[in-house]
Short mmCIF file of C-alpha atoms in Angstrom, two decimals:
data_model
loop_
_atom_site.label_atom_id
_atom_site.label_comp_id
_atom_site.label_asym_id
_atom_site.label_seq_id
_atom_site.Cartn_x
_atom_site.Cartn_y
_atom_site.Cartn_z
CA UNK F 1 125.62 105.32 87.57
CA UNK F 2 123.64 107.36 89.95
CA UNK F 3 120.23 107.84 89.47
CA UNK F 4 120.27 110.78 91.71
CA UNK F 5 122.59 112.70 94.05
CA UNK F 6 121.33 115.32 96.08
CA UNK F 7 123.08 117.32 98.99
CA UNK F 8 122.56 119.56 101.50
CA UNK F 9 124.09 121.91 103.82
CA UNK F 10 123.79 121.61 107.58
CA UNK F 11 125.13 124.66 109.29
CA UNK F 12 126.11 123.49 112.83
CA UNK F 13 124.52 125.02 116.02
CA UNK F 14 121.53 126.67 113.64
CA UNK F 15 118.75 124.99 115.42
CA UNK F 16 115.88 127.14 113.43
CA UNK F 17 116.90 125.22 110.30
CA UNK F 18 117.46 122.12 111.62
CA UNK F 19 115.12 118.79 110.15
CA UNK F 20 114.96 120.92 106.79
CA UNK F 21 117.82 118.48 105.14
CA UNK F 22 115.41 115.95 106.25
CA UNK F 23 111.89 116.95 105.38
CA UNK F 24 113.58 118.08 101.61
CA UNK F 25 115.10 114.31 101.42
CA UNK F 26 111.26 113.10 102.46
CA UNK F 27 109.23 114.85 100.34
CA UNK F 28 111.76 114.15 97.14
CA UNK F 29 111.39 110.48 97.89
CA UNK F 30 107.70 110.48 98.13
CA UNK F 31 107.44 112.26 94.85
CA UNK F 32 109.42 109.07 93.36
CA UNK F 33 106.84 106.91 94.59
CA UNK F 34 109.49 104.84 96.95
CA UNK F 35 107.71 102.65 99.45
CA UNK F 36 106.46 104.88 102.81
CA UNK F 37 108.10 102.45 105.31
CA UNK F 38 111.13 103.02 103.63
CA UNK F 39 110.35 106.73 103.11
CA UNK F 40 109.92 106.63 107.03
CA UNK F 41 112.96 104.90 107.81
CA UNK F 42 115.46 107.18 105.85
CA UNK F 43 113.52 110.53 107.86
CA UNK F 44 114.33 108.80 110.64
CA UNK F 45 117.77 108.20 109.88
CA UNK F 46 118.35 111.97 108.16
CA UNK F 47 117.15 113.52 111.23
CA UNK F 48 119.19 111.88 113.51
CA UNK F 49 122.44 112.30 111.84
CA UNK F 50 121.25 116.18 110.65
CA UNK F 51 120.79 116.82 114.45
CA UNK F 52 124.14 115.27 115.86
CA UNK F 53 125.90 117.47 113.01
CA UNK F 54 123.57 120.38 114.14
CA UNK F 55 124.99 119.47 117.85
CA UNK F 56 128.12 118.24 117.84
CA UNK F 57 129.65 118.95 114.52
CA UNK F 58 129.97 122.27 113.29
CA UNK F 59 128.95 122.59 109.77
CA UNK F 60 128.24 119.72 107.43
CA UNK F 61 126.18 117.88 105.28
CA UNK F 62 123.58 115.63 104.14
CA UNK F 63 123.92 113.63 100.71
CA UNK F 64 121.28 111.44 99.16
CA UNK F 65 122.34 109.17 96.28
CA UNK F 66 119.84 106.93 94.58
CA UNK F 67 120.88 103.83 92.20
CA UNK F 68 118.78 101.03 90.96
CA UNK F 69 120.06 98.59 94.10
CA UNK F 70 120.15 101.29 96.78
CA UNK F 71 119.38 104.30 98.43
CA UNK F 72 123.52 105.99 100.25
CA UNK F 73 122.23 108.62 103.21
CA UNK F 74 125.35 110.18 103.91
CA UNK F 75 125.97 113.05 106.61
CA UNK F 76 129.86 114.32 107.05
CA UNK F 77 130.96 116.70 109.73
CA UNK F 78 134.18 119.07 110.21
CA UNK F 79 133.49 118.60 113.95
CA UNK F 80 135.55 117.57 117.05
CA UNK F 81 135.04 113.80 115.67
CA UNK F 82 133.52 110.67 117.85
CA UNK F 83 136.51 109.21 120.30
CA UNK F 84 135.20 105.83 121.29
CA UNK F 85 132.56 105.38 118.86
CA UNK F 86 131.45 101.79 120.24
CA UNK F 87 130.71 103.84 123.50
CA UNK F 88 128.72 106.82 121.23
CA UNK F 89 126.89 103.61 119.49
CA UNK F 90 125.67 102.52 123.20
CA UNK F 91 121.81 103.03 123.97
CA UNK F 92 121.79 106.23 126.36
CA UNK F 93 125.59 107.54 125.86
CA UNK F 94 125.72 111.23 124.92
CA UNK F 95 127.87 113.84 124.93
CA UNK F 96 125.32 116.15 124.89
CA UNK F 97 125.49 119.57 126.51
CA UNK F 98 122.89 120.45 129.37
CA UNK F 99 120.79 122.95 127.02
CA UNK F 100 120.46 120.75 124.27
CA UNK F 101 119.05 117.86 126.68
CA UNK F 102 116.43 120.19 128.26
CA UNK F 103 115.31 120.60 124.39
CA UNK F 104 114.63 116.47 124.64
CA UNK F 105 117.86 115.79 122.85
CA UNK F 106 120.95 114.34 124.24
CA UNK F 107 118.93 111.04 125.17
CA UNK F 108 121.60 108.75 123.30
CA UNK F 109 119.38 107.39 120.82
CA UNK F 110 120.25 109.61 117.65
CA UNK F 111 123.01 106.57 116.28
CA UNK F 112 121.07 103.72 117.77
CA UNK F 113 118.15 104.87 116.51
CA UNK F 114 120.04 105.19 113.23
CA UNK F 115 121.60 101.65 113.48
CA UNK F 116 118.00 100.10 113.82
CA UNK F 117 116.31 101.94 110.79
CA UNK F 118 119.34 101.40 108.78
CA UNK F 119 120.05 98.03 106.44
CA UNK F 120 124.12 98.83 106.70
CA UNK F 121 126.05 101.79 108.98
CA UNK F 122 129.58 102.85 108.54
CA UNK F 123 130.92 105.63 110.77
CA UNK F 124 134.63 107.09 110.29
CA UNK F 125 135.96 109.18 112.84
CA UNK F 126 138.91 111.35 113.78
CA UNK F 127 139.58 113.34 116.38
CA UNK F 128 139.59 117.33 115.40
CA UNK F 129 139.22 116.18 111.77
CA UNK F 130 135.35 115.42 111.96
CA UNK F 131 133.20 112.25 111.42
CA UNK F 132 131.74 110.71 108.63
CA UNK F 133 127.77 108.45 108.91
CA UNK F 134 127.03 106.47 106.10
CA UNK F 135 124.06 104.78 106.14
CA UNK F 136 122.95 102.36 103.63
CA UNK F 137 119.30 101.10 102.34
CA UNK F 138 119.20 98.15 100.08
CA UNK F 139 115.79 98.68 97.66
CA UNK F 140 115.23 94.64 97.91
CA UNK F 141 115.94 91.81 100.17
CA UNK F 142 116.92 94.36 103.54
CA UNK F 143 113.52 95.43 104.40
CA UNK F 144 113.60 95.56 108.34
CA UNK F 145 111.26 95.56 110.68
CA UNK F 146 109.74 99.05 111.75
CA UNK N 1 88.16 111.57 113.95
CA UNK N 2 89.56 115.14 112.35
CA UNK N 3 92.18 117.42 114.26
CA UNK N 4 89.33 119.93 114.17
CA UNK N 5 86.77 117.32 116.30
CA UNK N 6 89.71 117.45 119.05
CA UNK N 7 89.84 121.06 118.70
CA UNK N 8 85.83 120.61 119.57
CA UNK N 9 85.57 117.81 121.65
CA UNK N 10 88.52 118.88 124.64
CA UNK N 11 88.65 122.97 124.05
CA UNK N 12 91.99 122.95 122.78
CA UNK N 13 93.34 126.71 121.33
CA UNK N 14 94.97 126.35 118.06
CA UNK N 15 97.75 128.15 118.32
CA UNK N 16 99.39 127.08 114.63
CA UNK N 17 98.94 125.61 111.56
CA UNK N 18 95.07 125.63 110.98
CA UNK N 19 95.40 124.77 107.39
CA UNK N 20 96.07 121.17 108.63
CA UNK N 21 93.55 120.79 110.83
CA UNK N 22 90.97 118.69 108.83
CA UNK N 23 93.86 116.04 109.19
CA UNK N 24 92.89 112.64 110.26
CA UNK N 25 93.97 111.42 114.20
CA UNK N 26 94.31 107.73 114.24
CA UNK N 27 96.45 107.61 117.15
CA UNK N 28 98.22 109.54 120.33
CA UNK N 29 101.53 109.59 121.45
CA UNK N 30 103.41 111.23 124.69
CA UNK N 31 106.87 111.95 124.93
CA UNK N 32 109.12 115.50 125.52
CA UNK N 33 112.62 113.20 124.05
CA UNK N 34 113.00 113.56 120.63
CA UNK N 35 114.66 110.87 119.65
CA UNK N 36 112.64 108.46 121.56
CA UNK N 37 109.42 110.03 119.37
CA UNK N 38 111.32 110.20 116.32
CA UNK N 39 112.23 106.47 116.10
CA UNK N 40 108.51 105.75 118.46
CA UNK N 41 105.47 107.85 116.99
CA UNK N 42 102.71 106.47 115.40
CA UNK N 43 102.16 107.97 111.47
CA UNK N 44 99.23 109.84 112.29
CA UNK N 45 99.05 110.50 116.04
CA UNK N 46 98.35 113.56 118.08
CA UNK N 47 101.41 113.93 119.84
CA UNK N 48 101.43 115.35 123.07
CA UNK N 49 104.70 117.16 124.63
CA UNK N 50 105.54 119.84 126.91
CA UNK N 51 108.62 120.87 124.46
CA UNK N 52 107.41 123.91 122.57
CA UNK N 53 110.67 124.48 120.51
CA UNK N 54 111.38 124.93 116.74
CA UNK N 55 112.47 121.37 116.51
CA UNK N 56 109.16 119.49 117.31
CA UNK N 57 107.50 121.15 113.93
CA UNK N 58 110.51 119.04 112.17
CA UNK N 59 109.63 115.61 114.08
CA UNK N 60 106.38 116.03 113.48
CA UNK N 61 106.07 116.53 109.80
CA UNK N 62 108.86 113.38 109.71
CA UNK N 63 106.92 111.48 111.42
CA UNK N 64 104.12 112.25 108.96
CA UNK N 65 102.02 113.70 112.46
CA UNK N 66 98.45 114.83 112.52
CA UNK N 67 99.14 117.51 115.21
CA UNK N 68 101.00 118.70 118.66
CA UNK N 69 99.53 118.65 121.70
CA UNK N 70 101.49 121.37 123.92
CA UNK N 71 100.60 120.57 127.49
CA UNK N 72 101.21 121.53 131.05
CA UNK N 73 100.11 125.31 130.31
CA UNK N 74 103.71 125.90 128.27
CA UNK N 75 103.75 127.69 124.70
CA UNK N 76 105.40 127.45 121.24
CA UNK N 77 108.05 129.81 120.12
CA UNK N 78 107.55 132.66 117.60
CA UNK N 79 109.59 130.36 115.46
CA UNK N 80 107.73 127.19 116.04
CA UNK N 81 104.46 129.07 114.67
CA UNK N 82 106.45 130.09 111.87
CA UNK N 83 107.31 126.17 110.84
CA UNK N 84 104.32 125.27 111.80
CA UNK N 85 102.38 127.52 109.24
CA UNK N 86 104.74 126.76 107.08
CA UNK N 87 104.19 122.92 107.11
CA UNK N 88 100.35 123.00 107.75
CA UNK N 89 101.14 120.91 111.21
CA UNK N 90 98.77 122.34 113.73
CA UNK N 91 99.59 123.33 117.14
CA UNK N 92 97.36 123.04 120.03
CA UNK N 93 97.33 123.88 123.79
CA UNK N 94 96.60 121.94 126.46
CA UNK N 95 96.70 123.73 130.05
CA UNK N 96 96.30 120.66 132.04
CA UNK N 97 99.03 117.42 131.98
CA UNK N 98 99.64 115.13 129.13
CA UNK N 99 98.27 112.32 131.28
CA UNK N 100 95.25 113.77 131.59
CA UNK N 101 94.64 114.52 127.85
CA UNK N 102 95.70 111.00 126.90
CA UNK N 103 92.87 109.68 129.36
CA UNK N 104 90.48 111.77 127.13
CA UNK N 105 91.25 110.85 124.07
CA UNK N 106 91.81 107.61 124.53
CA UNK N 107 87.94 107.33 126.36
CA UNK N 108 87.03 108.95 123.29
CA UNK N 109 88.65 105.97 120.99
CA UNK N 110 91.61 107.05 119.59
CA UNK N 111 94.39 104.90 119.26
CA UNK N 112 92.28 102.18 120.39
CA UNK N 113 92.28 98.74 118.29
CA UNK N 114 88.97 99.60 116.79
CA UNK N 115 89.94 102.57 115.72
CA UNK N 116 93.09 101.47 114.12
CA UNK N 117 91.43 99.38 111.34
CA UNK N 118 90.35 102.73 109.26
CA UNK N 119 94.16 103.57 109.05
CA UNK N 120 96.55 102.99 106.86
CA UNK N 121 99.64 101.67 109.31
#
């Protein structure tokens, strides 16, 4: 059983809202007392996946679900979906269009970066029918390295 | 050292977010990609970017920031202010480079080793 299950909308291309998903999922986890690094971690991870959906995947959302083993960060998209995604996985690939990257996005670190501050990633994709990130953090035992 | 002793210290206008500016600085950090200071940034640093977009207010209060740095003379958005406020992140200008700021604080012992022991990283 769930010990909590939270979501939120991401409404694609609104770049004034953007983070918000995140900085909600933050501040509800600090109020449980989880550990900061952790805490830290998951931000990282929500505001990655928020942005790409923000970017690149029309509207969407981001779901939280908390059980006594593990914390599920879960962002799905109704986008154009990820075509090679061992190439969109690659330090410094992006698909990114000119006017995001002169905002300091479109670097190609949003799923590496995602990948490293996760403990488990699993990304389904299909083309026109949208992508889905789920990232997993184990409470014990998968603590990684900042 | 407080935000507000920078604010002293180096003449830098707040622009944003003075309710957080008794926040501690244990740290500075320089970067204008986002993704490379989201997964980067120190908890705690002064970050210093020329990006003055709604977005960085979001990084910043993920990354648990004590401020922005805007530098090289360029200015927030109305809506940046807004979040700012909002979040109690303050946002200060810097007309000169990034470099040059860093140099500064960094003489005046932030982010160096000794400095590091008072916080909580």
């Amino acid at each position: 059983m769930p010990r909590l299950k939270k979501r939120f909308h991401i409404r694609g291309g609104d770049f004034i809202r953007a983070g918000e998903a995140s900085i909600n999922i933050q501040n509800l986890l600090k109020s449980m007392d989880f550990d900061p690094r952790l805490v830290r971690r998951i931000a990282i991870c929500g505001y990655e996946g928020e942005m790409n959906v923000v970017m690149h995947g029309g509207d969407g959302s981001l779901s939280l679900e908390v059980d006594a083993e593990k914390l599920v960060l879960e962002l799905k998209d109704s986008g154009p979906g990820i075509e090679d995604i061992d190439l969109a996985m690659q330090a410094g690939y992006s698909t990114a269009k000119d006017d995001y990257r002169e905002m300091g996005f479109g670097a190609g670190m949003g799923l590496p970066n995602m990948k490293k501050n996760s403990d488990q990633i699993h990304i389904e994709s299909q083309k026109s029918r949208g992508t889905t990130v789920q990232m997993i953090f184990f409470l014990s035992g998968g603590e990684k390295a900042d | 050292m407080m935000v507000k002793d920078l604010v002293d210290k180096f003449g830098l206008a707040v622009t944003a977010g003075e309710s957080g500016l008794d926040r501690e600085v244990s740290s500075g950090y320089c970067g204008d990609l986002l993704s490379e200071v989201m997964g980067n940034a120190p908890a705690g640093c002064a970050w210093m970017t020329v990006q003055g977009h709604q977005n960085i207010v979001a990084v910043a209060v993920l990354r648990e920031m004590a401020a922005i740095i805007i530098t090289g003379g360029q200015t927030p958005d109305d809506e940046t202010i807004k979040k700012a406020d909002q979040e109690g992140i303050p946002i200060l200008l810097w007309s000169n480079s990034s470099f040059t700021l860093a140099g500064r604080l960094f003489s005046a012992g932030i982010g160096k080793p000794a400095t590091e022991s008072s916080s909580k990283r």
